[in-house]
Amino acid sequence: MNNTLITPLRPVVPAPVLLRRLLALTLCCCTLQWASAWAIEAPSNHTLVDFAPAFGNCDERLIANPNAVVSEYLALDDATLTKEQQAEKRYCLAGAYLALIYPQKSLEQSEAALALVAEQLQPQLYYAIQVVRAEALDALGESSKGMPELNKAILWAEFNQQRHLLFVSLRMRGLLKISLLDYVGALRDFNQSYQIAEELDREDYRISVASYLGLVYEYQKEYELAIPYFAQAESYYRAHDISSELSIALYGMGNANNKLGNYPQARQQLDESYQIALQIDDRQGAAYALKELAYTDLRSGDLVRAENRLKETLKIAEQSQNPYLEINGCKYLVDVYLASNRPDLAEFYADRAEAIINIDSMPWHHLALQEQRAKIAAGREDYRNAYEILLSLIALRESIQNKETAKQLLQLRSQYELDAKERRNQLLAKEKIVAETELEVEKSRNALLSLLAGMIFVVCCFLVYIVYRSRVTSQRLELLAHQDVLTGVYNRRRVLQLIENQLKLARRHDYPLAVAILDLDHFKSINDNFGHPTGDRVLEAFGILCQHSLRETDIVGRIGGEEFIVAFPHTEVEQALGVIKQLQSKAANIPAVINNSQLKVTFSCGLCNGQRENSVTDILAVADKAMYRAKEAGRDRIEVASATPAQAEPAES
């Protein structure tokens, strides 16, 4: 995790150790409660997280002695465990390594555990492992990599009402947001997790969140506000005789008092934290306390003791592969050697720290180290080189708005102005600064213009979308106004309107227009015997059949309950008769389509030459009369209205 709010040219204490150890020691405890609660709350298609006896008490053992957990679980033979038990073993090991502040080993164990579980089948265990993995990534300076899966864990826990998992996931996300400089978001997550702790009536959860809130204030350099939170945690852990957590709370208070200049109090609290860490064999916890004690020694002028403490700290950091501890130990040693006027040794440890720092994930460490290099150059009276180093960091410094860094730059510039031999270089440097400032102003102006253009573009896109949606809605409304909802064909008003248009065109251009009225036979008996839902299914199937069987130029609509009308533009009556016969044959298959073999679906049809009639009303009257003749003749027939006597056409079987 990045140490984001640091004081330029002075030692920096990595408060994240407090977060990592608190989370690691409580995570396993939460998992056991999730397992019991999930048996009731979890969806039935998920597998219950049921830890094997060998791992069920890992939370208690982590608090008491994480080293013993590591030794015992590493000795377990995977061949004697099921696949899920192997995942549980690695999950517990990942938590133990976090408690011991071995983030790389924790990451390896958590990723090995994830390879053994399936997100869909074992979501509870899967997301619990993801929380540990996110913690390990944060400790390695890769906070953003753990955020996506952590967000998924929070969403899953909220959806499935898994309050314990939601608590730990929110608390972990708050920790990552601190690393990513989102202090407002971190406070929001911590406050939400505190509310969940209240719901669960878990005092230990509330205390752990209180410690996290203290750390947020510590990062913001509001040390007076941070101390009460650590004091609350210290009182709780001392009363409950939880040594590991007591050591952490004392460390937090000692760190805050150090920054406030309360060195006697800081020394007392840090010394007690150091002694407790030694008693529980927490070497890294002891190393962090040593480093802060060295800071106290440095500020008190005891440089020899500070040097010895820091060298012991570096030994532990190197053995545990803890980059943050090693970087900060080196930086403290740089300050020790600068204070004792040994710039060569200061530069040696600055080089050692720089070899470890990842500039992308540890920009503040990189900035602080470069500032220390500038101070080394200044200690050698190489003010020009010192100035050039700080000048190269202006862009980074401006992005994080570090006022104390700006003060150091001004002080160094003042020293540069006192050197008469460098007057010309100073003038050139000032001109360069002015040019860079103007460039930054221009960039800011361009950025604002780009932002404005982007906003205008978004607004335009939104307006286009509104117009598009309006058109789509209008088309849908128009379709609903013209369409019969049940059958999908035109409704009575629309189909008669279309036929009237076709009649006008047919009379004007003298082309044929055949019109037929179709009435489903015995439809009332279908409703009476099989129910109206079956009747509706018959009508719906018949409407679909008409749309699929007729030509695109033909017009079909529903004009009554079971009565339909079809117009055939540019079609003689004889041609239309053949089309209707095919439709009559296909209608007989409707019972099979709706899966009701007891039905029989036929229709009677009256067909006329619409071009001979004067109006749609006349067409309806003629076709309707022909249709009734078909009914009277026995149904399932097609009756053609003509000038000559009507000729009935039997339906094809």
JSON list of N, CA, C and O in Angstrom, two decimals, residues 491-523:
[
{"chain": "A", "resi": 491, "resn": "ASN", "atom": "N", "xyz": [-56.40, -3.99, -37.33]},
{"chain": "A", "resi": 491, "resn": "ASN", "atom": "CA", "xyz": [-57.71, -3.92, -36.71]},
{"chain": "A", "resi": 491, "resn": "ASN", "atom": "C", "xyz": [-58.74, -3.43, -37.73]},
{"chain": "A", "resi": 491, "resn": "ASN", "atom": "O", "xyz": [-58.41, -3.09, -38.87]},
{"chain": "A", "resi": 492, "resn": "ARG", "atom": "N", "xyz": [-60.01, -3.39, -37.30]},
{"chain": "A", "resi": 492, "resn": "ARG", "atom": "CA", "xyz": [-61.10, -3.10, -38.25]},
{"chain": "A", "resi": 492, "resn": "ARG", "atom": "C", "xyz": [-60.93, -1.73, -38.90]},
{"chain": "A", "resi": 492, "resn": "ARG", "atom": "O", "xyz": [-61.03, -1.60, -40.13]},
{"chain": "A", "resi": 493, "resn": "ARG", "atom": "N", "xyz": [-60.67, -0.71, -38.10]},
{"chain": "A", "resi": 493, "resn": "ARG", "atom": "CA", "xyz": [-60.59, 0.64, -38.66]},
{"chain": "A", "resi": 493, "resn": "ARG", "atom": "C", "xyz": [-59.48, 0.75, -39.69]},
{"chain": "A", "resi": 493, "resn": "ARG", "atom": "O", "xyz": [-59.66, 1.30, -40.78]},
{"chain": "A", "resi": 494, "resn": "ARG", "atom": "N", "xyz": [-58.31, 0.18, -39.35]},
{"chain": "A", "resi": 494, "resn": "ARG", "atom": "CA", "xyz": [-57.16, 0.31, -40.26]},
{"chain": "A", "resi": 494, "resn": "ARG", "atom": "C", "xyz": [-57.33, -0.51, -41.53]},
{"chain": "A", "resi": 494, "resn": "ARG", "atom": "O", "xyz": [-57.02, -0.03, -42.62]},
{"chain": "A", "resi": 495, "resn": "VAL", "atom": "N", "xyz": [-57.84, -1.73, -41.40]},
{"chain": "A", "resi": 495, "resn": "VAL", "atom": "CA", "xyz": [-57.94, -2.57, -42.59]},
{"chain": "A", "resi": 495, "resn": "VAL", "atom": "C", "xyz": [-58.97, -2.01, -43.56]},
{"chain": "A", "resi": 495, "resn": "VAL", "atom": "O", "xyz": [-58.78, -2.05, -44.79]},
{"chain": "A", "resi": 496, "resn": "LEU", "atom": "N", "xyz": [-60.09, -1.46, -43.04]},
{"chain": "A", "resi": 496, "resn": "LEU", "atom": "CA", "xyz": [-61.09, -0.87, -43.94]},
{"chain": "A", "resi": 496, "resn": "LEU", "atom": "C", "xyz": [-60.53, 0.38, -44.60]},
{"chain": "A", "resi": 496, "resn": "LEU", "atom": "O", "xyz": [-60.83, 0.68, -45.77]},
{"chain": "A", "resi": 497, "resn": "GLN", "atom": "N", "xyz": [-59.71, 1.13, -43.88]},
{"chain": "A", "resi": 497, "resn": "GLN", "atom": "CA", "xyz": [-59.08, 2.32, -44.47]},
{"chain": "A", "resi": 497, "resn": "GLN", "atom": "C", "xyz": [-58.15, 1.92, -45.61]},
{"chain": "A", "resi": 497, "resn": "GLN", "atom": "O", "xyz": [-58.15, 2.55, -46.67]},
{"chain": "A", "resi": 498, "resn": "LEU", "atom": "N", "xyz": [-57.34, 0.87, -45.39]},
{"chain": "A", "resi": 498, "resn": "LEU", "atom": "CA", "xyz": [-56.43, 0.41, -46.44]},
{"chain": "A", "resi": 498, "resn": "LEU", "atom": "C", "xyz": [-57.19, -0.13, -47.66]},
{"chain": "A", "resi": 498, "resn": "LEU", "atom": "O", "xyz": [-56.79, 0.08, -48.81]},
{"chain": "A", "resi": 499, "resn": "ILE", "atom": "N", "xyz": [-58.29, -0.87, -47.40]},
{"chain": "A", "resi": 499, "resn": "ILE", "atom": "CA", "xyz": [-59.07, -1.42, -48.53]},
{"chain": "A", "resi": 499, "resn": "ILE", "atom": "C", "xyz": [-59.71, -0.28, -49.32]},
{"chain": "A", "resi": 499, "resn": "ILE", "atom": "O", "xyz": [-59.79, -0.32, -50.55]},
{"chain": "A", "resi": 500, "resn": "GLU", "atom": "N", "xyz": [-60.17, 0.76, -48.60]},
{"chain": "A", "resi": 500, "resn": "GLU", "atom": "CA", "xyz": [-60.76, 1.91, -49.29]},
{"chain": "A", "resi": 500, "resn": "GLU", "atom": "C", "xyz": [-59.72, 2.57, -50.20]},
{"chain": "A", "resi": 500, "resn": "GLU", "atom": "O", "xyz": [-60.03, 2.95, -51.34]},
{"chain": "A", "resi": 501, "resn": "ASN", "atom": "N", "xyz": [-58.48, 2.70, -49.71]},
{"chain": "A", "resi": 501, "resn": "ASN", "atom": "CA", "xyz": [-57.41, 3.26, -50.56]},
{"chain": "A", "resi": 501, "resn": "ASN", "atom": "C", "xyz": [-57.18, 2.39, -51.79]},
{"chain": "A", "resi": 501, "resn": "ASN", "atom": "O", "xyz": [-57.01, 2.90, -52.91]},
{"chain": "A", "resi": 502, "resn": "GLN", "atom": "N", "xyz": [-57.16, 1.06, -51.59]},
{"chain": "A", "resi": 502, "resn": "GLN", "atom": "CA", "xyz": [-56.94, 0.15, -52.72]},
{"chain": "A", "resi": 502, "resn": "GLN", "atom": "C", "xyz": [-58.10, 0.20, -53.72]},
{"chain": "A", "resi": 502, "resn": "GLN", "atom": "O", "xyz": [-57.91, 0.07, -54.93]},
{"chain": "A", "resi": 503, "resn": "LEU", "atom": "N", "xyz": [-59.33, 0.39, -53.18]},
{"chain": "A", "resi": 503, "resn": "LEU", "atom": "CA", "xyz": [-60.50, 0.48, -54.07]},
{"chain": "A", "resi": 503, "resn": "LEU", "atom": "C", "xyz": [-60.39, 1.71, -54.96]},
{"chain": "A", "resi": 503, "resn": "LEU", "atom": "O", "xyz": [-60.67, 1.65, -56.18]},
{"chain": "A", "resi": 504, "resn": "LYS", "atom": "N", "xyz": [-59.99, 2.86, -54.38]},
{"chain": "A", "resi": 504, "resn": "LYS", "atom": "CA", "xyz": [-59.83, 4.07, -55.18]},
{"chain": "A", "resi": 504, "resn": "LYS", "atom": "C", "xyz": [-58.78, 3.88, -56.27]},
{"chain": "A", "resi": 504, "resn": "LYS", "atom": "O", "xyz": [-58.97, 4.29, -57.42]},
{"chain": "A", "resi": 505, "resn": "LEU", "atom": "N", "xyz": [-57.65, 3.24, -55.92]},
{"chain": "A", "resi": 505, "resn": "LEU", "atom": "CA", "xyz": [-56.60, 3.01, -56.91]},
{"chain": "A", "resi": 505, "resn": "LEU", "atom": "C", "xyz": [-57.06, 2.04, -57.99]},
{"chain": "A", "resi": 505, "resn": "LEU", "atom": "O", "xyz": [-56.76, 2.21, -59.18]},
{"chain": "A", "resi": 506, "resn": "ALA", "atom": "N", "xyz": [-57.81, 1.01, -57.57]},
{"chain": "A", "resi": 506, "resn": "ALA", "atom": "CA", "xyz": [-58.28, 0.01, -58.55]},
{"chain": "A", "resi": 506, "resn": "ALA", "atom": "C", "xyz": [-59.25, 0.63, -59.55]},
{"chain": "A", "resi": 506, "resn": "ALA", "atom": "O", "xyz": [-59.21, 0.35, -60.76]},
{"chain": "A", "resi": 507, "resn": "ARG", "atom": "N", "xyz": [-60.14, 1.51, -59.07]},
{"chain": "A", "resi": 507, "resn": "ARG", "atom": "CA", "xyz": [-61.10, 2.15, -59.97]},
{"chain": "A", "resi": 507, "resn": "ARG", "atom": "C", "xyz": [-60.43, 3.19, -60.86]},
{"chain": "A", "resi": 507, "resn": "ARG", "atom": "O", "xyz": [-60.78, 3.35, -62.02]},
{"chain": "A", "resi": 508, "resn": "ARG", "atom": "N", "xyz": [-59.42, 3.89, -60.28]},
{"chain": "A", "resi": 508, "resn": "ARG", "atom": "CA", "xyz": [-58.74, 4.90, -61.07]},
{"chain": "A", "resi": 508, "resn": "ARG", "atom": "C", "xyz": [-57.87, 4.29, -62.16]},
{"chain": "A", "resi": 508, "resn": "ARG", "atom": "O", "xyz": [-57.84, 4.76, -63.28]},
{"chain": "A", "resi": 509, "resn": "HIS", "atom": "N", "xyz": [-57.15, 3.23, -61.82]},
{"chain": "A", "resi": 509, "resn": "HIS", "atom": "CA", "xyz": [-56.20, 2.63, -62.78]},
{"chain": "A", "resi": 509, "resn": "HIS", "atom": "C", "xyz": [-56.74, 1.36, -63.42]},
{"chain": "A", "resi": 509, "resn": "HIS", "atom": "O", "xyz": [-56.01, 0.70, -64.18]},
{"chain": "A", "resi": 510, "resn": "ASP", "atom": "N", "xyz": [-57.97, 1.01, -63.07]},
{"chain": "A", "resi": 510, "resn": "ASP", "atom": "CA", "xyz": [-58.65, -0.13, -63.69]},
{"chain": "A", "resi": 510, "resn": "ASP", "atom": "C", "xyz": [-57.86, -1.43, -63.54]},
{"chain": "A", "resi": 510, "resn": "ASP", "atom": "O", "xyz": [-57.55, -2.10, -64.52]},
{"chain": "A", "resi": 511, "resn": "TYR", "atom": "N", "xyz": [-57.52, -1.76, -62.28]},
{"chain": "A", "resi": 511, "resn": "TYR", "atom": "CA", "xyz": [-56.92, -3.08, -62.05]},
{"chain": "A", "resi": 511, "resn": "TYR", "atom": "C", "xyz": [-57.81, -3.84, -61.09]},
{"chain": "A", "resi": 511, "resn": "TYR", "atom": "O", "xyz": [-58.58, -3.26, -60.32]},
{"chain": "A", "resi": 512, "resn": "PRO", "atom": "N", "xyz": [-57.73, -5.18, -61.14]},
{"chain": "A", "resi": 512, "resn": "PRO", "atom": "CA", "xyz": [-58.63, -6.01, -60.33]},
{"chain": "A", "resi": 512, "resn": "PRO", "atom": "C", "xyz": [-58.32, -5.92, -58.84]},
{"chain": "A", "resi": 512, "resn": "PRO", "atom": "O", "xyz": [-57.18, -5.67, -58.44]},
{"chain": "A", "resi": 513, "resn": "LEU", "atom": "N", "xyz": [-59.34, -6.13, -58.03]},
{"chain": "A", "resi": 513, "resn": "LEU", "atom": "CA", "xyz": [-59.19, -6.14, -56.58]},
{"chain": "A", "resi": 513, "resn": "LEU", "atom": "C", "xyz": [-60.16, -7.17, -56.01]},
{"chain": "A", "resi": 513, "resn": "LEU", "atom": "O", "xyz": [-61.38, -6.99, -56.08]},
{"chain": "A", "resi": 514, "resn": "ALA", "atom": "N", "xyz": [-59.63, -8.26, -55.52]},
{"chain": "A", "resi": 514, "resn": "ALA", "atom": "CA", "xyz": [-60.46, -9.31, -54.92]},
{"chain": "A", "resi": 514, "resn": "ALA", "atom": "C", "xyz": [-60.49, -9.11, -53.41]},
{"chain": "A", "resi": 514, "resn": "ALA", "atom": "O", "xyz": [-59.48, -8.80, -52.79]},
{"chain": "A", "resi": 515, "resn": "VAL", "atom": "N", "xyz": [-61.69, -9.28, -52.82]},
{"chain": "A", "resi": 515, "resn": "VAL", "atom": "CA", "xyz": [-61.86, -9.11, -51.38]},
{"chain": "A", "resi": 515, "resn": "VAL", "atom": "C", "xyz": [-62.63, -10.30, -50.83]},
{"chain": "A", "resi": 515, "resn": "VAL", "atom": "O", "xyz": [-63.62, -10.74, -51.44]},
{"chain": "A", "resi": 516, "resn": "ALA", "atom": "N", "xyz": [-62.14, -10.82, -49.69]},
{"chain": "A", "resi": 516, "resn": "ALA", "atom": "CA", "xyz": [-62.78, -12.00, -49.10]},
{"chain": "A", "resi": 516, "resn": "ALA", "atom": "C", "xyz": [-63.02, -11.75, -47.62]},
{"chain": "A", "resi": 516, "resn": "ALA", "atom": "O", "xyz": [-62.19, -11.15, -46.93]},
{"chain": "A", "resi": 517, "resn": "ILE", "atom": "N", "xyz": [-64.19, -12.22, -47.14]},
{"chain": "A", "resi": 517, "resn": "ILE", "atom": "CA", "xyz": [-64.50, -12.22, -45.71]},
{"chain": "A", "resi": 517, "resn": "ILE", "atom": "C", "xyz": [-64.45, -13.67, -45.24]},
{"chain": "A", "resi": 517, "resn": "ILE", "atom": "O", "xyz": [-65.09, -14.55, -45.82]},
{"chain": "A", "resi": 518, "resn": "LEU", "atom": "N", "xyz": [-63.67, -13.92, -44.17]},
{"chain": "A", "resi": 518, "resn": "LEU", "atom": "CA", "xyz": [-63.49, -15.27, -43.64]},
{"chain": "A", "resi": 518, "resn": "LEU", "atom": "C", "xyz": [-64.07, -15.31, -42.23]},
{"chain": "A", "resi": 518, "resn": "LEU", "atom": "O", "xyz": [-63.77, -14.43, -41.41]},
{"chain": "A", "resi": 519, "resn": "ASP", "atom": "N", "xyz": [-64.88, -16.31, -41.95]},
{"chain": "A", "resi": 519, "resn": "ASP", "atom": "CA", "xyz": [-65.48, -16.45, -40.63]},
{"chain": "A", "resi": 519, "resn": "ASP", "atom": "C", "xyz": [-65.22, -17.87, -40.13]},
{"chain": "A", "resi": 519, "resn": "ASP", "atom": "O", "xyz": [-65.57, -18.85, -40.80]},
{"chain": "A", "resi": 520, "resn": "LEU", "atom": "N", "xyz": [-64.56, -17.97, -38.96]},
{"chain": "A", "resi": 520, "resn": "LEU", "atom": "CA", "xyz": [-64.24, -19.29, -38.41]},
{"chain": "A", "resi": 520, "resn": "LEU", "atom": "C", "xyz": [-65.52, -20.01, -38.02]},
{"chain": "A", "resi": 520, "resn": "LEU", "atom": "O", "xyz": [-66.42, -19.44, -37.36]},
{"chain": "A", "resi": 521, "resn": "ASP", "atom": "N", "xyz": [-65.64, -21.27, -38.42]},
{"chain": "A", "resi": 521, "resn": "ASP", "atom": "CA", "xyz": [-66.85, -22.06, -38.21]},
{"chain": "A", "resi": 521, "resn": "ASP", "atom": "C", "xyz": [-66.96, -22.54, -36.77]},
{"chain": "A", "resi": 521, "resn": "ASP", "atom": "O", "xyz": [-65.96, -22.97, -36.16]},
{"chain": "A", "resi": 522, "resn": "HIS", "atom": "N", "xyz": [-68.20, -22.47, -36.26]},
{"chain": "A", "resi": 522, "resn": "HIS", "atom": "CA", "xyz": [-68.53, -23.02, -34.93]},
{"chain": "A", "resi": 522, "resn": "HIS", "atom": "C", "xyz": [-67.59, -22.46, -33.84]},
{"chain": "A", "resi": 522, "resn": "HIS", "atom": "O", "xyz": [-67.22, -23.18, -32.90]},
{"chain": "A", "resi": 523, "resn": "PHE", "atom": "N", "xyz": [-67.23, -21.21, -33.96]},
{"chain": "A", "resi": 523, "resn": "PHE", "atom": "CA", "xyz": [-66.27, -20.67, -33.00]},
{"chain": "A", "resi": 523, "resn": "PHE", "atom": "C", "xyz": [-66.88, -20.55, -31.60]},
{"chain": "A", "resi": 523, "resn": "PHE", "atom": "O", "xyz": [-66.20, -20.73, -30.60]}
]
